[in-house]
Amino acid sequence: MSNANPVIGSVLVVGGGIAGMQSALDLANSGYYVYLLEKSPSIGGVMSQLDKTFPTNDCAM
Amino acid sequence: MNIELKTLCEIRDIRGEAGNFQVEIVQNPRYIDESKCIACGACAEKCPKKVKDPYNMGLSQRKSVYVEYAQAVPLKYAIDANTCIYLQKKKCGACKKICPTGAVDFDQKPETVMLNVGSVILSPGFAPFNPEKFDNYQYAKYPNVVTSLEFERILSASGPTMGHVSRISDHQSPKKIAWFQCVGSRDMNKCDHSYCSSVCCMYAIKEAVIAKEHEGDSLDCAIFFMDMRTHGKEFERFYDSARNKHGIRFIRSRVHTITQIPETDDLEVRYITEAGDLKTEVFNMIVLSIGMETSPEVVSLAKRLGIALTPGNFCETSSFEPVSTSRAGVYVSGSFQGPKDIPQAVIDSSAAASACGEILSAARNTLTKVPEIVPETDIAGERPRIGVFVCRCGINIAGVVDVPSVAEYAKTLPFVEFTSDNLYSCSQDNQDSITQLIKEKNLNRIVVAACTPKTHEPLFQETLISAGLNKYLFEMANIRNHDSWVHKSTPELATQKAKDLVRSAVAKVALTQPLKEAELQVNQTALVIGGGISGMAAAGSLARQGYHTHIVEKSAQLGGQALNLFQTAKGERIQEKLSELIASVAQNSRIQVHLNTTLGQVNGFVGNFKTTLSTTGSEQVVEHGIAVIATGASPHVPTEYDYGKDRRIITSLELDKKLMEKDESLKSLAAAVFIQCVGSREPERLYCSRVCCTHSIDNALELKEKNPDMNVYILYRDIRTYGEREYLYKKAREKGVIFIRYSLDNKPQVVRNNGKLVVKVTDHILGRPMELETELITLATAIIPNRDEKLASFFKVPLNADGFFVERHAKLGPSEFATDGVFLCGTAHYPKPIDESIVQGKAAASRAVTLLARENIHTSGTIAEVVPTVCSSCGVCVSICPYSAPSFIEATARFNPGKAQINPVLCKGCGLCVASCRSGAIRLKGFDNDQIFAQIFALNEAV
Amino acid sequence: MTEFEPKIVSFLCNWCSYGAADLAGVGRMEYPSNIRVIRIPCTGRMSPKFFLSALSEGADAVWVSG
């Protein structure tokens, strides 16, 4: 693709739950600088509150 | 190092355009200086203010200064300004006084920060539905009515009851628990959420199974539900074993009222059974399976940013661009895209990353940071000169363990040249000092006695690297987490233990050798196997991110099963979009399409595959760094319901064909019957095909549209229109489509008599047999896997019992295999609709790009190695390795023919082969026998 | 006579039990100090020779967890 305007090699990911973390990891490992924004004091989202996950009953943490 | 965590931040505004956005962010105060906080917890211990702990859903208390949970990232305390006594009344300040590093800063203010980024991904997640306003369930009033998320905390070992299932009112263990499904979902009357939250059926079953595991078989668990929606991979089996193995009761009924029995706080439930009888049952505890909703803050954020929402307040997307919002350059993932489970959210998120990469690839690696490379000192032949650094961790270690005496003791150990004790070993000052000392004292091995290697080993290894030492010449002794923190009341024994741990670490590190991390170039070409919709999505995404891609398709055209489909659940015409997709793939100069082609042979491994493609007689070898398996699945050909004996009995795909061909005869039908679960959810095929309920309802509506007077019947077992597909189900009922439920042991019967076509079925409400005369029967047939064992063996990837490919991890690695460099998408993984196939195609591309973008792979140093002279070629290692790292050296090879060899690139260093080798021919570098023995021997003195 | 104090050598998997032992510390859960932990990359690495050697070196018990 040809770009008249140069693009910026960084991405803002809004939300530090499992979805945001996965996007951030993929992007950082693909050569982009990532800002991972989270409204609470730590990342992890609701998944960190779960005990086990279905259907394998793996620990969510 | 290229992810900057911005916690306590909120987004205000996005200006600019795709590729170049200016984003305004508000950074809220933590009141703790992150750079100073060492998470020792002294502040929380001293803080006098107790508040309800939201992490435990308010079931326990925490302090005003807190970390959300023990494993929180970043592991830094924060002060809750709404409850902090100092911030509210300017009194107290106990935390500030006690903090050993002076991290508490009450003067922090909200700050506005501007960021310049190329694109934005919105993954704000969901809010658990609050059932307080449901007066019939009395959640707010009755203590033993809890939400599923509260129950999740009750089950958790780190939760308020340490994992003991107990009631809120009296802490007694319940004997009978009931789950109520669809609280805040599929309900227009009470909460205006007509969508299905997609995950509650499964988590309720899971909670019931785990509760029984915790409390024993005598615990009675009952789940009250409308339709059981276990439509994901391995879910139906889970449901089946919950019913048959764990004895969980499933009751198809929506309970309307709960009454509390005053003396016992037990809960009386009245419901109507399937047979129509009114029943009363008493439970000790009730769990409300609450749904997901988009929080009002996220709704207003979306409005502020100009992002279109669906009727259910989720982000609006199309089936063909499932992670693109209405604003160019802004993408969406996770439950804001629609209610979904974890693997689906993980798939979305990788897809959203791909979508960003597609528009930003020109700027790849322009803003990322790379570590500086320091030449490594050669220590070959040197005797060990060990430096031991003992950490006080403020008072965390030194408050219990006599740190100076441990350091003093370390001096007496063999090969130890230097010891010191430090206030905080992890501080930047100390890293500089360790670097300095390594050079000054010529140290060639380092032991840090401090916290856990799980969090701090990488930091110290960086320090070794910057001092020119091989990073494997390092060992940690865990004298905090495994010692001072857990033996607080026996400081002398703790000190003794610290010495033992240091001695053991010193003994091990003395035997450590520098380990090499081999470097391997990654071929920058991709191979996608399968030219269906997910394969094309993967190839298109890889190409747009700059990678040359081959697509291999066994048939004569691209498109796969999508060529047979009429429309999506959102009403988009599939053929139009599919032609566009095929054209874009065909026109992309980076994509090479190989039609009528199959795989002849696959050699090599991650980064360097060599695959032979056979195209109608001719062969060609393609070199590629990664492979994506997108081989799809096939429609089941039924043998029941007289299929094939009457042209009026057709499959869903055949009806789609008629609809695509605008078959006029459909308009004149007086009645049409759909039969669901044909070949799915049967004992021999124990999975749900996921798409058929939506597909049939969609087509039923299409028939009703053509002829509103047509009698349309859908015979089903459970309607599984998950997420916002539920609107179609609702619409179908409104339009007069008649839904009749049947059970597996009483299936409908097709009778053909004198040209008449009749379906006999027992009506579930009346309990009476019915005869439906019809002119068209559509069988919603299963999606069946191709069970491609040849392909599985080519890439050394597994198939499950049903014949679908098995991903790396059911939750966290859905679009890749455990075998490095091989990725997975589409219906080869599990049945899924168009949007989910596309999203997984993009996700597989994203996962592949993380590998391709590295250009070189560094193997780990701690890997297994065969000593060929000892190897007996028995093959145990080859068969046991989960990562396919060992193989036999070819019989014709000049050296060590027939012996085992381990591919360092694939080896994960688990040591399974080492322990299994009957000849003792395999060693694990970094965890070698002599090292572990040295640790054991070093403990002799202690034990 | 002092009470018998068992001496326990434990081999913990780096990815689960070792981390769990770390978390026991984070949660300040107190337990007797009779255990000495050896971290292994996976319980797959565990060899019978390690048991025997620990026992012959004077351990009263060996605990493998992973």
PDB file of N, CA, C and O in Angstrom, chain B residues 117-172:
ATOM      1  N   VAL B 117      -0.390   7.595  18.027  1.00  0.00           N
ATOM      2  CA  VAL B 117      -0.379   6.171  17.645  1.00  0.00           C
ATOM      3  C   VAL B 117      -0.932   5.981  16.238  1.00  0.00           C
ATOM      4  O   VAL B 117      -1.665   6.832  15.731  1.00  0.00           O
ATOM      5  N   GLY B 118      -0.594   4.837  15.644  1.00  0.00           N
ATOM      6  CA  GLY B 118      -1.059   4.548  14.291  1.00  0.00           C
ATOM      7  C   GLY B 118      -2.467   3.983  14.265  1.00  0.00           C
ATOM      8  O   GLY B 118      -3.223   4.220  13.326  1.00  0.00           O
ATOM      9  N   SER B 119      -2.811   3.210  15.287  1.00  0.00           N
ATOM     10  CA  SER B 119      -4.171   2.680  15.342  1.00  0.00           C
ATOM     11  C   SER B 119      -4.550   2.402  16.790  1.00  0.00           C
ATOM     12  O   SER B 119      -3.708   2.477  17.688  1.00  0.00           O
ATOM     13  N   VAL B 120      -5.833   2.093  16.974  1.00  0.00           N
ATOM     14  CA  VAL B 120      -6.366   1.895  18.323  1.00  0.00           C
ATOM     15  C   VAL B 120      -7.173   0.603  18.334  1.00  0.00           C
ATOM     16  O   VAL B 120      -7.911   0.326  17.385  1.00  0.00           O
ATOM     17  N   ILE B 121      -7.006  -0.189  19.388  1.00  0.00           N
ATOM     18  CA  ILE B 121      -7.863  -1.360  19.572  1.00  0.00           C
ATOM     19  C   ILE B 121      -8.688  -1.139  20.831  1.00  0.00           C
ATOM     20  O   ILE B 121      -8.140  -0.833  21.893  1.00  0.00           O
ATOM     21  N   LEU B 122     -10.001  -1.268  20.702  1.00  0.00           N
ATOM     22  CA  LEU B 122     -10.859  -1.130  21.873  1.00  0.00           C
ATOM     23  C   LEU B 122     -11.196  -2.516  22.413  1.00  0.00           C
ATOM     24  O   LEU B 122     -11.828  -3.331  21.727  1.00  0.00           O
ATOM     25  N   SER B 123     -10.759  -2.791  23.621  1.00  0.00           N
ATOM     26  CA  SER B 123     -11.113  -4.059  24.267  1.00  0.00           C
ATOM     27  C   SER B 123     -11.475  -3.780  25.722  1.00  0.00           C
ATOM     28  O   SER B 123     -10.835  -4.284  26.634  1.00  0.00           O
ATOM     29  N   PRO B 124     -12.491  -2.936  25.920  1.00  0.00           N
ATOM     30  CA  PRO B 124     -12.831  -2.520  27.277  1.00  0.00           C
ATOM     31  C   PRO B 124     -13.569  -3.579  28.082  1.00  0.00           C
ATOM     32  O   PRO B 124     -13.795  -3.377  29.275  1.00  0.00           O
ATOM     33  N   GLY B 125     -13.952  -4.685  27.440  1.00  0.00           N
ATOM     34  CA  GLY B 125     -14.579  -5.771  28.179  1.00  0.00           C
ATOM     35  C   GLY B 125     -16.035  -5.501  28.519  1.00  0.00           C
ATOM     36  O   GLY B 125     -16.665  -4.608  27.965  1.00  0.00           O
ATOM     37  N   PHE B 126     -16.535  -6.299  29.446  1.00  0.00           N
ATOM     38  CA  PHE B 126     -17.959  -6.230  29.791  1.00  0.00           C
ATOM     39  C   PHE B 126     -18.103  -5.926  31.273  1.00  0.00           C
ATOM     40  O   PHE B 126     -17.147  -6.024  32.031  1.00  0.00           O
ATOM     41  N   ALA B 127     -19.317  -5.578  31.654  1.00  0.00           N
ATOM     42  CA  ALA B 127     -19.630  -5.471  33.075  1.00  0.00           C
ATOM     43  C   ALA B 127     -20.550  -6.633  33.412  1.00  0.00           C
ATOM     44  O   ALA B 127     -21.462  -6.934  32.646  1.00  0.00           O
ATOM     45  N   PRO B 128     -20.295  -7.302  34.533  1.00  0.00           N
ATOM     46  CA  PRO B 128     -21.223  -8.364  34.918  1.00  0.00           C
ATOM     47  C   PRO B 128     -22.585  -7.738  35.243  1.00  0.00           C
ATOM     48  O   PRO B 128     -22.651  -6.695  35.883  1.00  0.00           O
ATOM     49  N   PHE B 129     -23.649  -8.372  34.790  1.00  0.00           N
ATOM     50  CA  PHE B 129     -24.986  -7.832  35.012  1.00  0.00           C
ATOM     51  C   PHE B 129     -25.297  -7.771  36.506  1.00  0.00           C
ATOM     52  O   PHE B 129     -25.030  -8.711  37.248  1.00  0.00           O
ATOM     53  N   ASN B 130     -25.858  -6.667  36.928  1.00  0.00           N
ATOM     54  CA  ASN B 130     -26.223  -6.522  38.347  1.00  0.00           C
ATOM     55  C   ASN B 130     -27.698  -6.879  38.543  1.00  0.00           C
ATOM     56  O   ASN B 130     -28.582  -6.181  38.061  1.00  0.00           O
ATOM     57  N   PRO B 131     -27.972  -7.992  39.248  1.00  0.00           N
ATOM     58  CA  PRO B 131     -29.362  -8.460  39.348  1.00  0.00           C
ATOM     59  C   PRO B 131     -30.155  -7.821  40.491  1.00  0.00           C
ATOM     60  O   PRO B 131     -31.249  -8.281  40.802  1.00  0.00           O
ATOM     61  N   GLU B 132     -29.636  -6.756  41.096  1.00  0.00           N
ATOM     62  CA  GLU B 132     -30.332  -6.168  42.247  1.00  0.00           C
ATOM     63  C   GLU B 132     -31.763  -5.739  41.933  1.00  0.00           C
ATOM     64  O   GLU B 132     -32.645  -5.840  42.782  1.00  0.00           O
ATOM     65  N   LYS B 133     -31.949  -5.274  40.672  1.00  0.00           N
ATOM     66  CA  LYS B 133     -33.283  -4.766  40.353  1.00  0.00           C
ATOM     67  C   LYS B 133     -34.312  -5.868  40.072  1.00  0.00           C
ATOM     68  O   LYS B 133     -35.486  -5.590  39.912  1.00  0.00           O
ATOM     69  N   PHE B 134     -33.844  -7.117  40.031  1.00  0.00           N
ATOM     70  CA  PHE B 134     -34.793  -8.221  39.814  1.00  0.00           C
ATOM     71  C   PHE B 134     -35.455  -8.568  41.144  1.00  0.00           C
ATOM     72  O   PHE B 134     -34.923  -9.353  41.919  1.00  0.00           O
ATOM     73  N   ASP B 135     -36.639  -8.032  41.411  1.00  0.00           N
ATOM     74  CA  ASP B 135     -37.233  -8.274  42.728  1.00  0.00           C
ATOM     75  C   ASP B 135     -37.643  -9.729  42.939  1.00  0.00           C
ATOM     76  O   ASP B 135     -37.701 -10.211  44.052  1.00  0.00           O
ATOM     77  N   ASN B 136     -37.876 -10.456  41.842  1.00  0.00           N
ATOM     78  CA  ASN B 136     -38.305 -11.849  42.023  1.00  0.00           C
ATOM     79  C   ASN B 136     -37.186 -12.752  42.534  1.00  0.00           C
ATOM     80  O   ASN B 136     -37.440 -13.778  43.133  1.00  0.00           O
ATOM     81  N   TYR B 137     -35.930 -12.368  42.304  1.00  0.00           N
ATOM     82  CA  TYR B 137     -34.828 -13.208  42.790  1.00  0.00           C
ATOM     83  C   TYR B 137     -34.285 -12.710  44.126  1.00  0.00           C
ATOM     84  O   TYR B 137     -33.488 -13.387  44.751  1.00  0.00           O
ATOM     85  N   GLN B 138     -34.660 -11.520  44.521  1.00  0.00           N
ATOM     86  CA  GLN B 138     -34.309 -11.001  45.849  1.00  0.00           C
ATOM     87  C   GLN B 138     -32.815 -11.093  46.157  1.00  0.00           C
ATOM     88  O   GLN B 138     -32.404 -11.367  47.268  1.00  0.00           O
ATOM     89  N   TYR B 139     -32.021 -10.831  45.123  1.00  0.00           N
ATOM     90  CA  TYR B 139     -30.569 -10.910  45.311  1.00  0.00           C
ATOM     91  C   TYR B 139     -30.096  -9.927  46.376  1.00  0.00           C
ATOM     92  O   TYR B 139     -29.261 -10.251  47.226  1.00  0.00           O
ATOM     93  N   ALA B 140     -30.664  -8.731  46.348  1.00  0.00           N
ATOM     94  CA  ALA B 140     -30.221  -7.706  47.287  1.00  0.00           C
ATOM     95  C   ALA B 140     -30.632  -8.049  48.717  1.00  0.00           C
ATOM     96  O   ALA B 140     -29.974  -7.652  49.671  1.00  0.00           O
ATOM     97  N   LYS B 141     -31.715  -8.820  48.871  1.00  0.00           N
ATOM     98  CA  LYS B 141     -32.282  -9.046  50.199  1.00  0.00           C
ATOM     99  C   LYS B 141     -31.835 -10.362  50.837  1.00  0.00           C
ATOM    100  O   LYS B 141     -31.561 -10.419  52.028  1.00  0.00           O
ATOM    101  N   TYR B 142     -31.780 -11.428  50.037  1.00  0.00           N
ATOM    102  CA  TYR B 142     -31.463 -12.738  50.614  1.00  0.00           C
ATOM    103  C   TYR B 142     -29.963 -13.001  50.496  1.00  0.00           C
ATOM    104  O   TYR B 142     -29.418 -13.053  49.392  1.00  0.00           O
ATOM    105  N   PRO B 143     -29.296 -13.203  51.618  1.00  0.00           N
ATOM    106  CA  PRO B 143     -27.840 -13.361  51.550  1.00  0.00           C
ATOM    107  C   PRO B 143     -27.395 -14.602  50.767  1.00  0.00           C
ATOM    108  O   PRO B 143     -26.319 -14.611  50.178  1.00  0.00           O
ATOM    109  N   ASN B 144     -28.217 -15.650  50.763  1.00  0.00           N
ATOM    110  CA  ASN B 144     -27.766 -16.883  50.121  1.00  0.00           C
ATOM    111  C   ASN B 144     -28.114 -16.963  48.644  1.00  0.00           C
ATOM    112  O   ASN B 144     -27.959 -17.998  48.011  1.00  0.00           O
ATOM    113  N   VAL B 145     -28.581 -15.836  48.103  1.00  0.00           N
ATOM    114  CA  VAL B 145     -28.702 -15.718  46.646  1.00  0.00           C
ATOM    115  C   VAL B 145     -27.478 -14.942  46.199  1.00  0.00           C
ATOM    116  O   VAL B 145     -27.295 -13.782  46.565  1.00  0.00           O
ATOM    117  N   VAL B 146     -26.593 -15.596  45.465  1.00  0.00           N
ATOM    118  CA  VAL B 146     -25.350 -14.940  45.059  1.00  0.00           C
ATOM    119  C   VAL B 146     -25.255 -14.927  43.535  1.00  0.00           C
ATOM    120  O   VAL B 146     -25.967 -15.665  42.858  1.00  0.00           O
ATOM    121  N   THR B 147     -24.375 -14.094  43.032  1.00  0.00           N
ATOM    122  CA  THR B 147     -24.169 -14.113  41.580  1.00  0.00           C
ATOM    123  C   THR B 147     -23.113 -15.159  41.240  1.00  0.00           C
ATOM    124  O   THR B 147     -22.333 -15.590  42.104  1.00  0.00           O
ATOM    125  N   SER B 148     -23.069 -15.516  39.972  1.00  0.00           N
ATOM    126  CA  SER B 148     -22.104 -16.522  39.531  1.00  0.00           C
ATOM    127  C   SER B 148     -20.669 -16.030  39.741  1.00  0.00           C
ATOM    128  O   SER B 148     -19.773 -16.822  39.996  1.00  0.00           O
ATOM    129  N   LEU B 149     -20.464 -14.727  39.629  1.00  0.00           N
ATOM    130  CA  LEU B 149     -19.105 -14.220  39.808  1.00  0.00           C
ATOM    131  C   LEU B 149     -18.714 -14.269  41.292  1.00  0.00           C
ATOM    132  O   LEU B 149     -17.564 -14.540  41.632  1.00  0.00           O
ATOM    133  N   GLU B 150     -19.704 -14.036  42.172  1.00  0.00           N
ATOM    134  CA  GLU B 150     -19.437 -14.218  43.607  1.00  0.00           C
ATOM    135  C   GLU B 150     -19.123 -15.683  43.897  1.00  0.00           C
ATOM    136  O   GLU B 150     -18.204 -15.995  44.655  1.00  0.00           O
ATOM    137  N   PHE B 151     -19.880 -16.569  43.244  1.00  0.00           N
ATOM    138  CA  PHE B 151     -19.639 -17.994  43.467  1.00  0.00           C
ATOM    139  C   PHE B 151     -18.262 -18.404  42.963  1.00  0.00           C
ATOM    140  O   PHE B 151     -17.589 -19.247  43.551  1.00  0.00           O
ATOM    141  N   GLU B 152     -17.847 -17.766  41.882  1.00  0.00           N
ATOM    142  CA  GLU B 152     -16.512 -18.014  41.330  1.00  0.00           C
ATOM    143  C   GLU B 152     -15.446 -17.703  42.394  1.00  0.00           C
ATOM    144  O   GLU B 152     -14.482 -18.446  42.567  1.00  0.00           O
ATOM    145  N   ARG B 153     -15.621 -16.596  43.098  1.00  0.00           N
ATOM    146  CA  ARG B 153     -14.683 -16.216  44.168  1.00  0.00           C
ATOM    147  C   ARG B 153     -14.778 -17.200  45.335  1.00  0.00           C
ATOM    148  O   ARG B 153     -13.784 -17.521  45.976  1.00  0.00           O
ATOM    149  N   ILE B 154     -16.013 -17.662  45.613  1.00  0.00           N
ATOM    150  CA  ILE B 154     -16.186 -18.629  46.710  1.00  0.00           C
ATOM    151  C   ILE B 154     -15.443 -19.926  46.389  1.00  0.00           C
ATOM    152  O   ILE B 154     -14.866 -20.559  47.263  1.00  0.00           O
ATOM    153  N   LEU B 155     -15.425 -20.298  45.101  1.00  0.00           N
ATOM    154  CA  LEU B 155     -14.737 -21.534  44.716  1.00  0.00           C
ATOM    155  C   LEU B 155     -13.218 -21.373  44.706  1.00  0.00           C
ATOM    156  O   LEU B 155     -12.483 -22.350  44.760  1.00  0.00           O
ATOM    157  N   SER B 156     -12.751 -20.126  44.622  1.00  0.00           N
ATOM    158  CA  SER B 156     -11.325 -19.916  44.413  1.00  0.00           C
ATOM    159  C   SER B 156     -10.533 -20.106  45.707  1.00  0.00           C
ATOM    160  O   SER B 156     -10.915 -19.601  46.767  1.00  0.00           O
ATOM    161  N   ALA B 157      -9.418 -20.807  45.585  1.00  0.00           N
ATOM    162  CA  ALA B 157      -8.556 -21.034  46.747  1.00  0.00           C
ATOM    163  C   ALA B 157      -8.033 -19.716  47.294  1.00  0.00           C
ATOM    164  O   ALA B 157      -7.719 -19.602  48.482  1.00  0.00           O
ATOM    165  N   SER B 158      -7.960 -18.686  46.445  1.00  0.00           N
ATOM    166  CA  SER B 158      -7.483 -17.396  46.919  1.00  0.00           C
ATOM    167  C   SER B 158      -8.650 -16.476  47.278  1.00  0.00           C
ATOM    168  O   SER B 158      -8.468 -15.295  47.520  1.00  0.00           O
ATOM    169  N   GLY B 159      -9.856 -17.034  47.285  1.00  0.00           N
ATOM    170  CA  GLY B 159     -11.041 -16.219  47.540  1.00  0.00           C
ATOM    171  C   GLY B 159     -11.367 -16.076  49.018  1.00  0.00           C
ATOM    172  O   GLY B 159     -10.591 -16.518  49.873  1.00  0.00           O
ATOM    173  N   PRO B 160     -12.510 -15.479  49.326  1.00  0.00           N
ATOM    174  CA  PRO B 160     -12.863 -15.145  50.710  1.00  0.00           C
ATOM    175  C   PRO B 160     -13.067 -16.371  51.605  1.00  0.00           C
ATOM    176  O   PRO B 160     -12.944 -16.268  52.819  1.00  0.00           O
ATOM    177  N   THR B 161     -13.384 -17.523  51.004  1.00  0.00           N
ATOM    178  CA  THR B 161     -13.604 -18.713  51.831  1.00  0.00           C
ATOM    179  C   THR B 161     -12.508 -19.750  51.586  1.00  0.00           C
ATOM    180  O   THR B 161     -12.663 -20.897  51.962  1.00  0.00           O
ATOM    181  N   MET B 162     -11.431 -19.340  50.964  1.00  0.00           N
ATOM    182  CA  MET B 162     -10.300 -20.206  50.633  1.00  0.00           C
ATOM    183  C   MET B 162     -10.756 -21.433  49.843  1.00  0.00           C
ATOM    184  O   MET B 162     -10.187 -22.508  49.973  1.00  0.00           O
ATOM    185  N   GLY B 163     -11.785 -21.268  49.041  1.00  0.00           N
ATOM    186  CA  GLY B 163     -12.228 -22.369  48.191  1.00  0.00           C
ATOM    187  C   GLY B 163     -13.228 -23.305  48.841  1.00  0.00           C
ATOM    188  O   GLY B 163     -13.669 -24.259  48.214  1.00  0.00           O
ATOM    189  N   HIS B 164     -13.607 -23.040  50.116  1.00  0.00           N
ATOM    190  CA  HIS B 164     -14.643 -23.872  50.738  1.00  0.00           C
ATOM    191  C   HIS B 164     -15.992 -23.331  50.341  1.00  0.00           C
ATOM    192  O   HIS B 164     -16.264 -22.145  50.495  1.00  0.00           O
ATOM    193  N   VAL B 165     -16.838 -24.197  49.810  1.00  0.00           N
ATOM    194  CA  VAL B 165     -18.153 -23.746  49.401  1.00  0.00           C
ATOM    195  C   VAL B 165     -18.972 -23.514  50.666  1.00  0.00           C
ATOM    196  O   VAL B 165     -19.261 -24.445  51.406  1.00  0.00           O
ATOM    197  N   SER B 166     -19.278 -22.244  50.938  1.00  0.00           N
ATOM    198  CA  SER B 166     -20.066 -21.981  52.126  1.00  0.00           C
ATOM    199  C   SER B 166     -21.022 -20.823  51.891  1.00  0.00           C
ATOM    200  O   SER B 166     -20.830 -20.011  50.993  1.00  0.00           O
ATOM    201  N   ARG B 167     -22.068 -20.788  52.720  1.00  0.00           N
ATOM    202  CA  ARG B 167     -23.110 -19.787  52.532  1.00  0.00           C
ATOM    203  C   ARG B 167     -22.696 -18.460  53.159  1.00  0.00           C
ATOM    204  O   ARG B 167     -21.946 -18.427  54.133  1.00  0.00           O
ATOM    205  N   ILE B 168     -23.245 -17.400  52.627  1.00  0.00           N
ATOM    206  CA  ILE B 168     -22.940 -16.078  53.156  1.00  0.00           C
ATOM    207  C   ILE B 168     -23.585 -15.896  54.526  1.00  0.00           C
ATOM    208  O   ILE B 168     -22.994 -15.330  55.434  1.00  0.00           O
ATOM    209  N   SER B 169     -24.808 -16.424  54.713  1.00  0.00           N
ATOM    210  CA  SER B 169     -25.567 -16.097  55.924  1.00  0.00           C
ATOM    211  C   SER B 169     -24.960 -16.730  57.172  1.00  0.00           C
ATOM    212  O   SER B 169     -24.897 -16.103  58.213  1.00  0.00           O
ATOM    213  N   ASP B 170     -24.505 -17.978  57.085  1.00  0.00           N
ATOM    214  CA  ASP B 170     -24.074 -18.662  58.307  1.00  0.00           C
ATOM    215  C   ASP B 170     -22.786 -19.469  58.121  1.00  0.00           C
ATOM    216  O   ASP B 170     -22.415 -20.235  58.998  1.00  0.00           O
ATOM    217  N   HIS B 171     -22.120 -19.300  57.005  1.00  0.00           N
ATOM    218  CA  HIS B 171     -20.869 -19.999  56.692  1.00  0.00           C
ATOM    219  C   HIS B 171     -21.000 -21.516  56.718  1.00  0.00           C
ATOM    220  O   HIS B 171     -20.022 -22.237  56.833  1.00  0.00           O
ATOM    221  N   GLN B 172     -22.247 -22.014  56.634  1.00  0.00           N
ATOM    222  CA  GLN B 172     -22.455 -23.459  56.583  1.00  0.00           C
ATOM    223  C   GLN B 172     -22.212 -23.951  55.155  1.00  0.00           C
ATOM    224  O   GLN B 172     -22.424 -23.217  54.194  1.00  0.00           O
TER     225      GLN B 172
END
